[in-house]
Short mmCIF file of C-alpha atoms in Angstrom, two decimals:
data_model
loop_
_atom_site.label_atom_id
_atom_site.label_comp_id
_atom_site.label_asym_id
_atom_site.label_seq_id
_atom_site.Cartn_x
_atom_site.Cartn_y
_atom_site.Cartn_z
CA UNK O 286 -10.84 -0.77 -18.01
CA UNK O 287 -8.62 -3.20 -16.32
CA UNK O 288 -10.95 -5.99 -16.41
CA UNK O 289 -11.50 -5.85 -20.17
CA UNK O 290 -7.89 -5.35 -20.70
CA UNK O 291 -7.34 -8.48 -18.97
CA UNK O 292 -9.97 -10.31 -21.04
CA UNK O 293 -7.77 -12.51 -23.75
CA UNK O 294 -7.69 -10.63 -26.99
CA UNK O 295 -8.97 -12.51 -30.02
CA UNK O 296 -7.77 -12.00 -33.27
CA UNK O 297 -4.99 -9.68 -34.79
CA UNK O 298 -3.22 -7.26 -32.14
CA UNK O 299 -4.59 -3.61 -32.64
CA UNK O 300 -2.31 -1.01 -34.12
CA UNK O 301 -1.27 1.35 -31.48
CA UNK O 302 -1.77 4.53 -33.72
CA UNK O 303 -5.39 3.46 -34.48
CA UNK O 304 -6.25 2.23 -30.62
CA UNK O 305 -5.15 6.05 -29.58
CA UNK O 306 -7.70 7.72 -32.04
CA UNK O 307 -10.55 5.66 -31.25
CA UNK O 308 -12.10 7.72 -28.37
CA UNK O 309 -12.14 10.75 -30.93
CA UNK O 310 -14.48 8.84 -33.11
CA UNK O 311 -17.65 9.90 -31.48
CA UNK O 312 -16.60 13.60 -31.02
CA UNK O 313 -15.69 13.76 -34.52
CA UNK O 314 -18.95 11.92 -35.58
CA UNK O 315 -20.98 14.55 -33.71
CA UNK O 316 -19.33 17.47 -35.20
CA UNK O 317 -19.68 15.98 -38.95
CA UNK O 318 -23.40 15.44 -38.21
CA UNK O 319 -23.66 18.85 -36.76
CA UNK O 320 -21.85 20.21 -39.74
CA UNK O 321 -24.13 18.53 -42.04
CA UNK O 322 -27.37 19.43 -40.33
CA UNK O 323 -26.45 23.21 -40.64
CA UNK O 324 -25.11 22.83 -44.27
CA UNK O 325 -28.70 21.28 -45.41
CA UNK O 326 -30.59 23.73 -43.45
CA UNK O 327 -32.02 21.27 -41.06
CA UNK O 328 -30.79 23.56 -38.38
CA UNK O 329 -31.35 27.22 -38.73
CA UNK O 330 -28.06 29.13 -38.17
CA UNK O 331 -29.86 31.10 -35.43
CA UNK O 332 -30.38 27.94 -33.15
CA UNK O 333 -27.27 26.43 -33.87
CA UNK O 334 -24.34 27.99 -35.86
CA UNK O 335 -22.45 25.46 -37.89
CA UNK O 336 -18.83 24.22 -36.56
CA UNK O 337 -16.99 26.17 -39.46
CA UNK O 338 -18.65 29.41 -38.37
CA UNK O 339 -17.96 28.53 -34.60
CA UNK O 340 -14.24 28.14 -35.87
CA UNK O 341 -14.22 30.98 -37.65
CA UNK O 342 -15.47 33.03 -34.72
CA UNK O 343 -12.69 31.61 -32.83
CA UNK O 344 -10.17 32.22 -35.45
CA UNK O 345 -11.17 36.34 -35.25
CA UNK O 346 -11.36 36.32 -31.21
CA UNK O 347 -7.67 34.57 -31.42
CA UNK O 348 -6.42 37.05 -33.79
CA UNK O 349 -7.93 40.01 -31.70
CA UNK O 350 -6.28 38.38 -28.79
CA UNK O 351 -9.59 38.40 -26.77
CA UNK O 352 -9.89 34.75 -26.80
CA UNK O 353 -6.25 33.92 -25.25
CA UNK O 354 -6.81 36.89 -22.60
CA UNK O 355 -10.20 35.61 -21.47
CA UNK O 356 -8.73 31.86 -21.31
CA UNK O 357 -6.00 32.74 -19.23
CA UNK O 358 -7.88 34.94 -17.00
CA UNK O 359 -10.13 31.96 -16.34
CA UNK O 360 -7.42 29.44 -16.24
CA UNK O 361 -5.86 31.64 -13.72
CA UNK O 362 -8.50 31.92 -11.47
CA UNK O 363 -9.24 28.16 -11.72
CA UNK O 364 -5.79 27.51 -10.67
CA UNK O 365 -5.36 29.98 -7.90
CA UNK O 366 -8.91 28.83 -6.50
CA UNK O 367 -8.03 25.11 -6.64
CA UNK O 368 -4.46 25.44 -5.06
CA UNK O 369 -5.96 27.40 -2.07
CA UNK O 370 -9.14 25.24 -1.47
CA UNK O 371 -7.54 22.22 -2.35
CA UNK O 372 -4.49 23.10 -0.14
CA UNK O 373 -6.74 23.52 2.73
CA UNK O 374 -8.60 20.79 2.00
CA UNK O 375 -5.73 18.28 1.77
CA UNK O 376 -4.43 19.92 5.19
CA UNK O 377 -7.80 19.21 6.77
CA UNK O 378 -8.13 15.81 5.35
CA UNK O 379 -4.50 15.00 6.75
CA UNK O 380 -5.22 16.59 10.24
CA UNK O 381 -8.43 14.87 10.71
CA UNK O 382 -7.35 11.45 9.33
CA UNK O 383 -4.40 11.49 11.57
CA UNK O 384 -5.59 13.05 14.72
CA UNK O 385 -8.65 12.05 16.35
CA UNK O 386 -8.75 15.51 18.41
CA UNK O 387 -8.58 17.55 14.98
CA UNK O 388 -11.13 15.05 13.61
CA UNK O 389 -13.62 15.69 16.57
CA UNK O 390 -13.10 19.12 16.66
CA UNK O 391 -13.73 20.17 12.98
CA UNK O 392 -15.29 17.43 11.42
CA UNK O 393 -18.99 17.85 12.29
CA UNK O 394 -18.78 21.66 11.32
CA UNK O 395 -17.12 20.29 7.87
CA UNK O 396 -19.93 18.07 7.19
CA UNK O 397 -22.40 20.82 8.16
CA UNK O 398 -20.74 23.32 5.59
CA UNK O 399 -20.63 20.79 2.84
CA UNK O 400 -24.30 20.41 2.68
CA UNK O 401 -24.86 23.93 1.59
CA UNK O 402 -24.65 24.16 -2.00
CA UNK O 403 -21.45 26.65 -2.65
CA UNK O 404 -23.27 28.28 -5.49
CA UNK O 405 -26.28 29.20 -3.18
CA UNK O 406 -23.83 31.63 -1.64
CA UNK O 407 -23.35 33.81 -4.89
CA UNK O 408 -25.57 36.42 -3.42
CA UNK O 409 -23.82 36.45 -0.43
CA UNK O 410 -20.20 36.44 -2.02
CA UNK O 411 -21.14 39.39 -4.35
CA UNK O 412 -22.38 41.30 -1.39
CA UNK O 413 -18.95 40.40 0.43
CA UNK O 414 -16.65 40.52 -2.08
CA UNK O 415 -18.45 42.50 -4.76
CA UNK O 416 -17.66 41.08 -8.49
CA UNK O 417 -13.90 41.12 -7.86
CA UNK O 418 -11.41 38.32 -8.60
CA UNK O 419 -11.65 37.41 -4.70
CA UNK O 420 -15.63 36.48 -5.16
CA UNK O 421 -14.52 34.06 -8.12
CA UNK O 422 -11.56 32.75 -6.10
CA UNK O 423 -13.30 32.13 -2.84
CA UNK O 424 -16.04 30.29 -4.65
CA UNK O 425 -13.48 28.17 -6.55
CA UNK O 426 -11.77 27.16 -3.44
CA UNK O 427 -14.98 26.32 -1.62
CA UNK O 428 -16.01 24.41 -4.50
CA UNK O 429 -12.82 22.30 -4.51
CA UNK O 430 -12.44 22.17 -0.85
CA UNK O 431 -14.85 19.29 -0.15
CA UNK O 432 -13.99 16.62 -2.39
CA UNK O 433 -10.38 16.50 -1.92
CA UNK O 434 -10.88 17.15 2.05
CA UNK O 435 -13.27 14.06 2.04
CA UNK O 436 -11.45 11.85 -0.09
CA UNK O 437 -8.04 12.42 1.65
CA UNK O 438 -9.75 11.84 4.78
CA UNK O 439 -11.11 8.68 3.67
CA UNK O 440 -8.04 7.45 2.14
CA UNK O 441 -6.03 8.15 5.17
CA UNK O 442 -8.69 5.94 7.32
CA UNK O 443 -8.73 3.19 5.19
CA UNK O 444 -4.83 2.40 4.76
CA UNK O 445 -4.35 -1.08 5.83
CA UNK O 446 -3.94 -1.16 9.48
CA UNK O 447 -1.51 -4.38 9.18
CA UNK O 448 0.75 -2.53 7.27
CA UNK O 449 0.93 0.44 9.64
CA UNK O 450 1.89 -2.00 12.35
CA UNK O 451 4.48 -3.75 10.15
CA UNK O 452 5.85 -0.19 9.87
CA UNK O 453 5.64 0.32 13.36
CA UNK O 454 7.53 -2.99 14.41
CA UNK O 455 10.40 -2.22 11.75
CA UNK O 456 11.00 0.90 13.41
CA UNK O 457 9.86 3.57 11.33
CA UNK O 458 9.28 6.96 12.79
CA UNK O 459 6.03 8.83 12.62
CA UNK O 460 7.48 10.89 9.78
CA UNK O 461 8.71 7.95 8.06
CA UNK O 462 5.40 5.98 8.80
CA UNK O 463 3.64 8.96 6.88
CA UNK O 464 6.01 9.19 4.21
CA UNK O 465 6.20 5.45 2.98
CA UNK O 466 2.81 3.88 4.14
CA UNK O 467 0.19 6.47 4.78
CA UNK O 468 0.50 9.07 2.13
CA UNK O 469 1.31 6.32 -0.61
CA UNK O 470 -1.60 4.22 0.86
CA UNK O 471 -4.08 7.07 0.70
CA UNK O 472 -2.97 8.67 -2.62
CA UNK O 473 -5.52 6.47 -4.83
CA UNK O 474 -8.15 8.08 -3.20
CA UNK O 475 -6.75 11.40 -2.85
CA UNK O 476 -6.75 10.92 -6.67
CA UNK O 477 -10.74 10.65 -7.02
CA UNK O 478 -11.12 13.52 -4.79
CA UNK O 479 -8.58 15.55 -7.06
CA UNK O 480 -10.64 14.50 -10.34
CA UNK O 481 -13.97 15.66 -8.84
CA UNK O 482 -12.33 18.68 -7.79
CA UNK O 483 -11.42 19.52 -11.27
CA UNK O 484 -14.93 19.09 -12.36
CA UNK O 485 -16.57 21.21 -9.72
CA UNK O 486 -13.65 23.67 -10.33
CA UNK O 487 -14.34 24.64 -14.16
CA UNK O 488 -18.33 24.47 -13.20
CA UNK O 489 -17.91 26.91 -10.36
CA UNK O 490 -15.89 29.02 -12.32
CA UNK O 491 -18.06 29.39 -15.24
CA UNK O 492 -21.23 30.07 -13.35
CA UNK O 493 -19.34 32.52 -11.01
CA UNK O 494 -18.05 34.38 -14.53
CA UNK O 495 -21.38 34.17 -16.08
CA UNK O 496 -23.22 35.81 -13.14
CA UNK O 497 -20.68 38.40 -12.21
CA UNK O 498 -17.41 39.20 -13.91
CA UNK O 499 -16.01 41.72 -16.25
CA UNK O 500 -13.62 39.25 -17.94
CA UNK O 501 -12.80 35.52 -18.38
CA UNK O 502 -14.63 32.69 -20.64
CA UNK O 503 -18.00 32.96 -18.72
CA UNK O 504 -17.82 36.91 -19.08
CA UNK O 505 -17.17 36.37 -22.83
CA UNK O 506 -20.30 33.97 -23.17
CA UNK O 507 -22.58 36.21 -21.31
CA UNK O 508 -21.35 39.46 -23.42
CA UNK O 509 -21.96 37.28 -26.64
CA UNK O 510 -25.41 36.56 -25.47
CA UNK O 511 -26.00 40.48 -25.33
CA UNK O 512 -25.35 41.17 -29.05
CA UNK O 513 -26.58 37.57 -30.14
CA UNK O 514 -23.35 36.45 -31.25
CA UNK O 515 -24.47 32.78 -30.69
CA UNK O 516 -21.35 31.55 -32.65
CA UNK O 517 -19.05 32.63 -29.76
CA UNK O 518 -21.39 31.20 -27.05
CA UNK O 519 -21.13 27.85 -28.58
CA UNK O 520 -17.55 28.53 -29.08
CA UNK O 521 -17.22 29.34 -25.14
CA UNK O 522 -19.36 25.88 -24.21
CA UNK O 523 -16.80 24.05 -26.45
CA UNK O 524 -13.73 25.44 -25.06
CA UNK O 525 -15.21 24.37 -21.49
CA UNK O 526 -15.32 20.97 -22.76
CA UNK O 527 -11.78 21.01 -23.78
CA UNK O 528 -10.40 22.37 -20.51
CA UNK O 529 -12.15 19.88 -18.76
CA UNK O 530 -10.67 17.00 -20.97
CA UNK O 531 -7.33 18.93 -20.59
CA UNK O 532 -7.59 19.05 -16.82
CA UNK O 533 -9.09 15.20 -16.64
CA UNK O 534 -6.04 14.07 -18.68
CA UNK O 535 -3.36 15.86 -16.46
CA UNK O 536 -4.62 14.33 -13.25
CA UNK O 537 -4.75 11.12 -15.28
CA UNK O 538 -1.16 11.28 -16.45
CA UNK O 539 -0.21 12.21 -13.05
CA UNK O 540 -2.16 9.13 -11.50
CA UNK O 541 -0.23 6.92 -13.97
CA UNK O 542 2.88 8.53 -13.09
CA UNK O 543 2.48 7.96 -9.10
CA UNK O 544 0.17 5.09 -9.06
CA UNK O 545 2.28 2.81 -11.25
CA UNK O 546 2.64 0.03 -8.50
CA UNK O 547 -1.11 -0.22 -8.68
CA UNK O 548 -2.19 -3.29 -10.78
CA UNK O 549 -5.13 -1.46 -12.32
CA UNK O 550 -2.45 1.14 -13.53
CA UNK O 551 0.06 -1.45 -14.83
CA UNK O 552 0.81 -2.15 -18.35
CA UNK O 553 -0.23 -5.51 -19.82
CA UNK Y 1379 33.46 -16.98 2.49
CA UNK Y 1380 36.59 -15.24 3.04
CA UNK Y 1381 36.63 -16.60 6.58
CA UNK Y 1382 36.74 -20.02 4.95
CA UNK Y 1383 39.73 -19.39 2.83
CA UNK Y 1384 41.54 -17.54 5.67
CA UNK Y 1385 41.03 -20.62 7.70
CA UNK Y 1386 42.36 -23.25 4.94
CA UNK Y 1387 45.86 -24.58 5.77
CA UNK Y 1388 48.34 -23.61 3.14
CA UNK Y 1389 48.56 -27.24 1.76
CA UNK Y 1390 44.97 -27.85 1.75
CA UNK Y 1391 43.76 -29.53 -1.22
CA UNK Y 1392 41.54 -27.44 -3.75
CA UNK Y 1393 38.17 -27.36 -2.75
CA UNK Y 1394 35.01 -26.74 -5.11
CA UNK Y 1395 32.95 -23.52 -5.03
CA UNK Y 1396 30.02 -25.68 -3.59
CA UNK Y 1397 32.19 -26.98 -0.89
CA UNK Y 1398 33.58 -23.57 0.10
CA UNK Y 1399 30.06 -22.33 0.46
CA UNK Y 1400 29.15 -25.23 2.71
CA UNK Y 1401 32.21 -25.08 4.43
CA UNK Y 1402 31.76 -21.18 5.09
CA UNK Y 1403 28.24 -21.48 6.25
CA UNK Y 1404 29.21 -24.19 8.76
CA UNK Y 1405 32.33 -22.09 10.14
CA UNK Y 1406 29.80 -19.15 10.24
CA UNK Y 1407 27.68 -21.00 12.35
CA UNK Y 1408 30.27 -22.43 14.70
CA UNK Y 1409 32.01 -18.68 14.71
CA UNK Y 1410 28.82 -16.70 15.93
CA UNK Y 1411 26.00 -19.26 15.53
CA UNK Y 1412 25.88 -20.14 19.29
CA UNK Y 1413 26.29 -16.29 19.84
CA UNK Y 1414 23.68 -15.20 17.09
CA UNK Y 1415 20.52 -16.54 18.73
CA UNK Y 1416 18.98 -14.86 22.06
CA UNK Y 1417 17.73 -17.41 24.80
CA UNK Y 1418 14.33 -16.42 26.11
CA UNK Y 1419 12.86 -17.15 29.49
CA UNK Y 1420 8.86 -16.63 30.20
CA UNK Y 1421 7.71 -16.41 33.64
CA UNK Y 1422 3.86 -16.41 35.23
CA UNK Y 1423 2.85 -14.86 31.76
CA UNK Y 1424 -0.40 -13.88 31.61
CA UNK Y 1425 -2.58 -12.01 29.18
CA UNK Y 1426 -6.27 -10.75 29.49
CA UNK Y 1427 -8.51 -8.70 27.20
CA UNK Y 1428 -11.25 -7.39 29.40
CA UNK Y 1429 -12.35 -10.47 31.42
CA UNK Y 1430 -11.27 -12.86 28.42
CA UNK Y 1431 -8.18 -14.28 30.23
CA UNK Y 1432 -6.15 -15.80 26.59
CA UNK Y 1433 -3.02 -16.66 28.53
CA UNK Y 1434 -2.98 -18.16 32.27
CA UNK Y 1435 0.38 -18.51 33.49
CA UNK Y 1436 2.85 -19.47 31.17
CA UNK Y 1437 6.57 -20.40 32.26
CA UNK Y 1438 8.89 -21.21 29.83
CA UNK Y 1439 12.54 -21.52 29.06
CA UNK Y 1440 14.15 -21.44 25.13
CA UNK Y 1441 17.45 -21.96 24.92
CA UNK Y 1442 19.73 -19.81 22.37
CA UNK Y 1443 19.29 -20.65 18.75
CA UNK Y 1444 16.59 -23.33 19.61
CA UNK Y 1445 13.61 -23.92 17.04
CA UNK Y 1446 10.49 -24.04 18.95
CA UNK Y 1447 6.96 -24.87 17.43
CA UNK Y 1448 3.59 -23.71 19.27
CA UNK Y 1449 0.81 -25.43 18.35
CA UNK Y 1450 -2.87 -25.50 19.65
CA UNK Y 1451 -6.25 -25.17 18.81
CA UNK Y 1452 -7.90 -21.95 17.11
CA UNK Y 1453 -8.15 -19.30 20.06
CA UNK Y 1454 -5.70 -21.35 22.71
CA UNK Y 1455 -3.56 -18.00 22.59
CA UNK Y 1456 -0.80 -19.41 20.55
CA UNK Y 1457 -0.63 -16.11 18.51
CA UNK Y 1458 -1.10 -13.93 21.45
CA UNK Y 1459 1.93 -15.43 23.19
CA UNK Y 1460 3.93 -14.63 19.88
CA UNK Y 1461 2.74 -10.99 19.97
CA UNK Y 1462 3.68 -11.01 23.67
CA UNK Y 1463 7.31 -12.19 22.92
CA UNK Y 1464 7.86 -10.10 19.85
CA UNK Y 1465 6.63 -7.09 21.88
CA UNK Y 1466 3.68 -6.12 20.14
CA UNK Y 1467 1.62 -6.39 23.22
CA UNK Y 1468 2.09 -5.77 26.83
CA UNK Y 1469 1.67 -8.54 28.93
CA UNK Y 1470 -1.29 -8.22 32.12
CA UNK Y 1471 1.18 -9.86 34.10
CA UNK Y 1472 4.62 -11.77 34.35
CA UNK Y 1473 7.77 -11.25 32.39
CA UNK Y 1474 9.59 -12.09 29.38
CA UNK Y 1475 13.49 -11.81 29.52
CA UNK Y 1476 15.85 -12.55 26.93
CA UNK Y 1477 19.44 -13.55 27.49
CA UNK Y 1478 20.91 -9.94 26.73
CA UNK Y 1479 18.96 -6.89 26.25
CA UNK Y 1480 17.93 -6.79 22.33
CA UNK Y 1481 18.20 -4.26 20.28
CA UNK Y 1482 14.68 -3.35 18.26
CA UNK Y 1483 16.14 -5.07 14.93
CA UNK Y 1484 16.89 -8.22 16.98
CA UNK Y 1485 13.50 -9.42 17.04
CA UNK Y 1486 11.42 -9.79 14.05
CA UNK Y 1487 8.30 -10.94 13.46
CA UNK Y 1488 6.48 -12.82 10.04
CA UNK Y 1489 2.92 -12.80 9.75
CA UNK Y 1490 0.38 -14.89 7.98
CA UNK Y 1491 0.06 -12.11 5.36
CA UNK Y 1492 3.38 -10.71 3.93
CA UNK Y 1493 2.32 -7.15 4.67
CA UNK Y 1494 4.50 -5.97 1.61
CA UNK Y 1495 4.39 -2.06 0.69
CA UNK Y 1496 2.55 -2.52 -2.49
CA UNK Y 1497 4.09 0.87 -3.76
CA UNK Y 1498 7.42 0.03 -3.19
CA UNK Y 1499 9.59 -2.12 -5.36
CA UNK Y 1500 10.67 -5.80 -3.84
CA UNK Y 1501 14.07 -4.36 -2.81
CA UNK Y 1502 12.79 -1.34 -1.13
CA UNK Y 1503 10.47 -3.75 0.72
CA UNK Y 1504 13.39 -5.57 2.05
CA UNK Y 1505 15.21 -2.29 2.93
CA UNK Y 1506 12.38 -1.71 5.26
CA UNK Y 1507 13.42 -4.61 7.41
CA UNK Y 1508 16.90 -2.57 8.24
CA UNK Y 1509 14.94 -0.64 10.62
CA UNK Y 1510 17.04 2.55 11.83
CA UNK Y 1511 20.03 1.24 9.57
CA UNK Y 1512 18.08 2.20 6.29
CA UNK Y 1513 20.20 4.97 5.79
CA UNK Y 1514 23.46 3.21 6.09
CA UNK Y 1515 25.71 2.91 3.18
CA UNK Y 1516 25.46 -0.69 2.78
CA UNK Y 1517 21.86 -0.66 3.00
CA UNK Y 1518 21.00 -2.05 -0.54
CA UNK Y 1519 23.90 -4.21 -0.71
CA UNK Y 1520 22.38 -6.11 2.44
CA UNK Y 1521 18.83 -5.82 1.09
CA UNK Y 1522 20.08 -7.78 -2.25
CA UNK Y 1523 21.89 -10.18 -0.07
CA UNK Y 1524 18.45 -11.07 1.91
CA UNK Y 1525 16.88 -11.30 -1.62
CA UNK Y 1526 19.28 -13.63 -2.80
CA UNK Y 1527 19.16 -15.84 0.35
CA UNK Y 1528 15.64 -16.36 -0.23
CA UNK Y 1529 16.23 -17.12 -3.86
CA UNK Y 1530 14.36 -14.02 -5.27
CA UNK Y 1531 17.54 -12.05 -6.37
CA UNK Y 1532 16.21 -11.56 -9.98
CA UNK Y 1533 12.72 -9.88 -8.66
CA UNK Y 1534 14.36 -7.00 -7.07
CA UNK Y 1535 12.97 -4.45 -9.35
CA UNK Y 1536 9.37 -5.64 -9.45
CA UNK Y 1537 5.98 -4.41 -7.73
CA UNK Y 1538 5.04 -6.87 -5.14
CA UNK Y 1539 1.75 -7.13 -7.08
CA UNK Y 1540 3.05 -9.39 -9.73
CA UNK Y 1541 4.55 -11.92 -7.32
CA UNK Y 1542 3.04 -15.18 -6.34
CA UNK Y 1543 1.69 -15.54 -2.84
CA UNK Y 1544 4.76 -18.24 -1.94
CA UNK Y 1545 7.24 -15.40 -3.59
CA UNK Y 1546 5.65 -12.34 -1.68
CA UNK Y 1547 5.89 -14.38 1.74
CA UNK Y 1548 9.85 -15.20 0.66
CA UNK Y 1549 10.14 -11.35 0.34
CA UNK Y 1550 8.66 -11.07 3.95
CA UNK Y 1551 11.25 -13.44 4.99
CA UNK Y 1552 13.97 -11.52 3.37
CA UNK Y 1553 12.60 -8.35 4.86
CA UNK Y 1554 12.67 -10.01 8.59
CA UNK Y 1555 16.39 -11.46 8.06
CA UNK Y 1556 17.89 -8.27 6.66
CA UNK Y 1557 18.59 -7.01 10.06
CA UNK Y 1558 20.18 -10.46 10.75
CA UNK Y 1559 17.63 -10.80 13.74
CA UNK Y 1560 18.61 -13.07 17.00
CA UNK Y 1561 14.94 -13.92 17.59
CA UNK Y 1562 12.49 -14.56 14.74
CA UNK Y 1563 8.75 -15.20 15.60
CA UNK Y 1564 6.39 -16.64 12.84
CA UNK Y 1565 3.00 -16.34 13.07
CA UNK Y 1566 1.66 -19.08 10.75
CA UNK Y 1567 3.71 -17.43 7.87
CA UNK Y 1568 2.84 -20.53 5.62
CA UNK Y 1569 -0.90 -20.74 6.69
CA UNK Y 1570 -2.15 -19.11 3.21
CA UNK Y 1571 0.18 -21.17 0.84
CA UNK Y 1572 -0.93 -24.18 -1.28
CA UNK Y 1573 0.69 -27.42 0.16
CA UNK Y 1574 3.52 -27.77 -2.45
CA UNK Y 1575 4.55 -24.05 -1.94
CA UNK Y 1576 4.40 -24.69 1.80
CA UNK Y 1577 6.80 -27.69 1.68
CA UNK Y 1578 9.47 -25.74 -0.11
CA UNK Y 1579 8.79 -22.61 2.13
CA UNK Y 1580 9.40 -24.94 5.01
CA UNK Y 1581 12.82 -26.19 3.70
CA UNK Y 1582 13.79 -22.46 2.90
CA UNK Y 1583 12.63 -21.43 6.84
CA UNK Y 1584 14.94 -24.71 8.00
CA UNK Y 1585 17.96 -23.57 5.87
CA UNK Y 1586 18.03 -19.84 6.85
CA UNK Y 1587 17.88 -20.91 10.69
CA UNK Y 1588 20.75 -23.36 10.28
CA UNK Y 1589 22.43 -20.46 8.28
CA UNK Y 1590 21.70 -17.88 10.66
CA UNK Y 1591 21.30 -19.65 13.90
CA UNK Y 1592 18.71 -17.32 15.07
CA UNK Y 1593 16.05 -18.62 17.83
CA UNK Y 1594 12.82 -19.31 16.09
CA UNK Y 1595 9.37 -19.32 17.42
CA UNK Y 1596 6.70 -20.94 14.96
CA UNK Y 1597 3.03 -20.64 15.66
CA UNK Y 1598 1.20 -22.86 13.36
CA UNK Y 1599 -1.73 -25.04 13.17
CA UNK Y 1600 -0.18 -27.90 11.03
CA UNK Y 1601 1.08 -30.50 13.61
CA UNK Y 1602 3.21 -31.92 10.60
CA UNK Y 1603 4.77 -28.77 9.83
CA UNK Y 1604 5.69 -28.25 13.46
CA UNK Y 1605 7.29 -31.96 13.98
CA UNK Y 1606 9.19 -31.48 10.69
CA UNK Y 1607 10.71 -27.94 11.62
CA UNK Y 1608 11.08 -27.92 15.25
CA UNK Y 1609 13.79 -28.82 17.93
CA UNK Y 1610 10.75 -28.80 20.51
CA UNK Y 1611 6.88 -28.60 20.04
CA UNK Y 1612 4.83 -26.84 22.52
CA UNK Y 1613 1.15 -27.69 22.80
CA UNK Y 1614 -1.03 -24.77 24.31
CA UNK Y 1615 -4.20 -25.26 25.78
CA UNK Y 1616 -6.40 -23.01 27.57
CA UNK Y 1617 -3.84 -20.46 27.95
CA UNK Y 1618 -1.43 -23.06 29.49
CA UNK Y 1619 1.20 -25.18 28.21
CA UNK Y 1620 0.01 -28.70 28.18
CA UNK Y 1621 2.58 -30.49 26.64
CA UNK Y 1622 6.36 -30.00 26.30
CA UNK Y 1623 7.82 -32.48 23.42
CA UNK Y 1624 11.13 -32.96 22.37
CA UNK Y 1625 11.90 -33.64 18.51
CA UNK Y 1626 15.33 -35.51 18.73
CA UNK Y 1627 15.42 -36.58 15.21
CA UNK Y 1628 18.48 -35.86 12.77
CA UNK Y 1629 18.32 -33.15 10.28
CA UNK Y 1630 17.43 -32.94 7.44
CA UNK Y 1631 14.30 -34.89 8.32
CA UNK Y 1632 12.79 -37.13 5.57
CA UNK Y 1633 8.93 -35.96 4.95
CA UNK Y 1634 6.61 -38.77 5.78
CA UNK Y 1635 8.91 -40.65 7.56
CA UNK Y 1636 7.72 -43.19 10.59
CA UNK Y 1637 9.37 -41.40 13.32
CA UNK Y 1638 7.62 -38.11 12.36
CA UNK Y 1639 4.22 -39.72 11.77
CA UNK Y 1640 4.53 -41.17 14.84
CA UNK Y 1641 5.15 -37.94 16.86
CA UNK Y 1642 2.38 -36.17 14.65
CA UNK Y 1643 0.24 -38.75 15.51
CA UNK Y 1644 1.03 -38.26 19.06
CA UNK Y 1645 0.56 -34.87 19.50
CA UNK Y 1646 -2.63 -34.80 17.42
CA UNK Y 1647 -4.22 -37.41 19.89
CA UNK Y 1648 -3.42 -35.24 22.51
CA UNK Y 1649 -4.99 -32.08 20.61
CA UNK Y 1650 -7.95 -34.16 20.03
CA UNK Y 1651 -8.58 -35.40 23.51
CA UNK Y 1652 -8.48 -32.12 25.18
CA UNK Y 1653 -11.27 -30.93 23.39
CA UNK Y 1654 -14.93 -32.11 23.37
CA UNK Y 1655 -15.97 -30.92 20.12
CA UNK Y 1656 -13.25 -32.71 17.90
CA UNK Y 1657 -15.06 -31.91 14.40
CA UNK Y 1658 -13.84 -28.43 14.42
CA UNK Y 1659 -10.26 -29.32 14.19
#
């Protein structure tokens, strides 16, 4: 991104309004082609309903309140699971990045657990927690734990030692050194972990809700499948895409806000 | 400045702004210059890393306020000596004593790399130099003054990433100066700069040293730089002081003058003689 931005611009300067729309050209084109394919009968509506039908199904669900309720339930699960798993991952990342003893004690164990695909635990989790809320929260928390842990640890370990030495020479206490040198230095890496974790968060939640749930977006999609409501299934999938994009945009905005010092985020 | 005005006799002729500044500087130097720098006495200093003995007995006295340059080939131990003086490493044997017990902010180091915090604005980077006094009410004003001193008053709100190499090094200098240190150790601070930037940085170093009167210890591999700036040049060889040359030329020194060239030649000759493989100099 920054490489292209730094190349000399040829021709007239772009209009900012048009610039912001460019990323949406491809999705819009896909929807348009999709609509055409359905209207002309090229794709039978039993295989894939037209976007207008999907929108209609969405409108009906919106009116009945079902859609909002399910999105809210999923969003709530995702957030709580993310806060728990991300929080613990961040804490372990900090502890193991700052303390040799802590790293020696826990890192090997965590690396072993990391290599178990967390979705493979679903049968066990259902046995433990049933299809209760805690099962979903547990899986989401486990899923987001590792990207946050690994990237926090990596970020802290790779802070420039010359800067740390500088901080010590200038009399920073441990707390100040962490606040002014180590944490800001690790932040770019922590954000990489955050964005990975957000992706895993949705993936885990949807899978968990599809398999065992009585509410939420995944449950809505599964119910719709039972009744052959293919438009609702497609609607759910589109909502996942939008929610994923939303989470990504939010983390990018946060990144721009906190990493404004970074050459890659500076406005040209 | 106020001091200068106060010392003006009642019937004194009016003087220009520039004149006042010069006088103020002069007075400041006279008033506190001698007291500002710390003298330094090193006895039997040794430093070994494992079996590798880098410093093999250094004895040295540096009077308060002197500008000392240390030259030598790569690996001769000059940077190690500087790190010991700055308290960054502990000596294996021997002692380093200052004229008075220094506080932490009395001794500052400037490295070859600027080591600025990329996520802090220029002014906050300078404030780092205040050490424990960062929380004091006049911290920001002092940092601003230090920035003006190095000629970067207009860059206070910038991120370090937009500065040039020379500007970054000037910010690092301001950070080192802001606590008004009494000993300032330079570890090849100009090594990574281009020739023209180097020369203006050398002039800046000389100016702030004359203004503030700290004891300066400059490690450099550039003999011309050493003779242009220092009162005294130490040549280190195999972990010992091989030569101690006093540069008794008036300041400001004219670059490329015959006297400087002769001194530079002499020291270079010594450095070359001391080595068998001269081509890696």
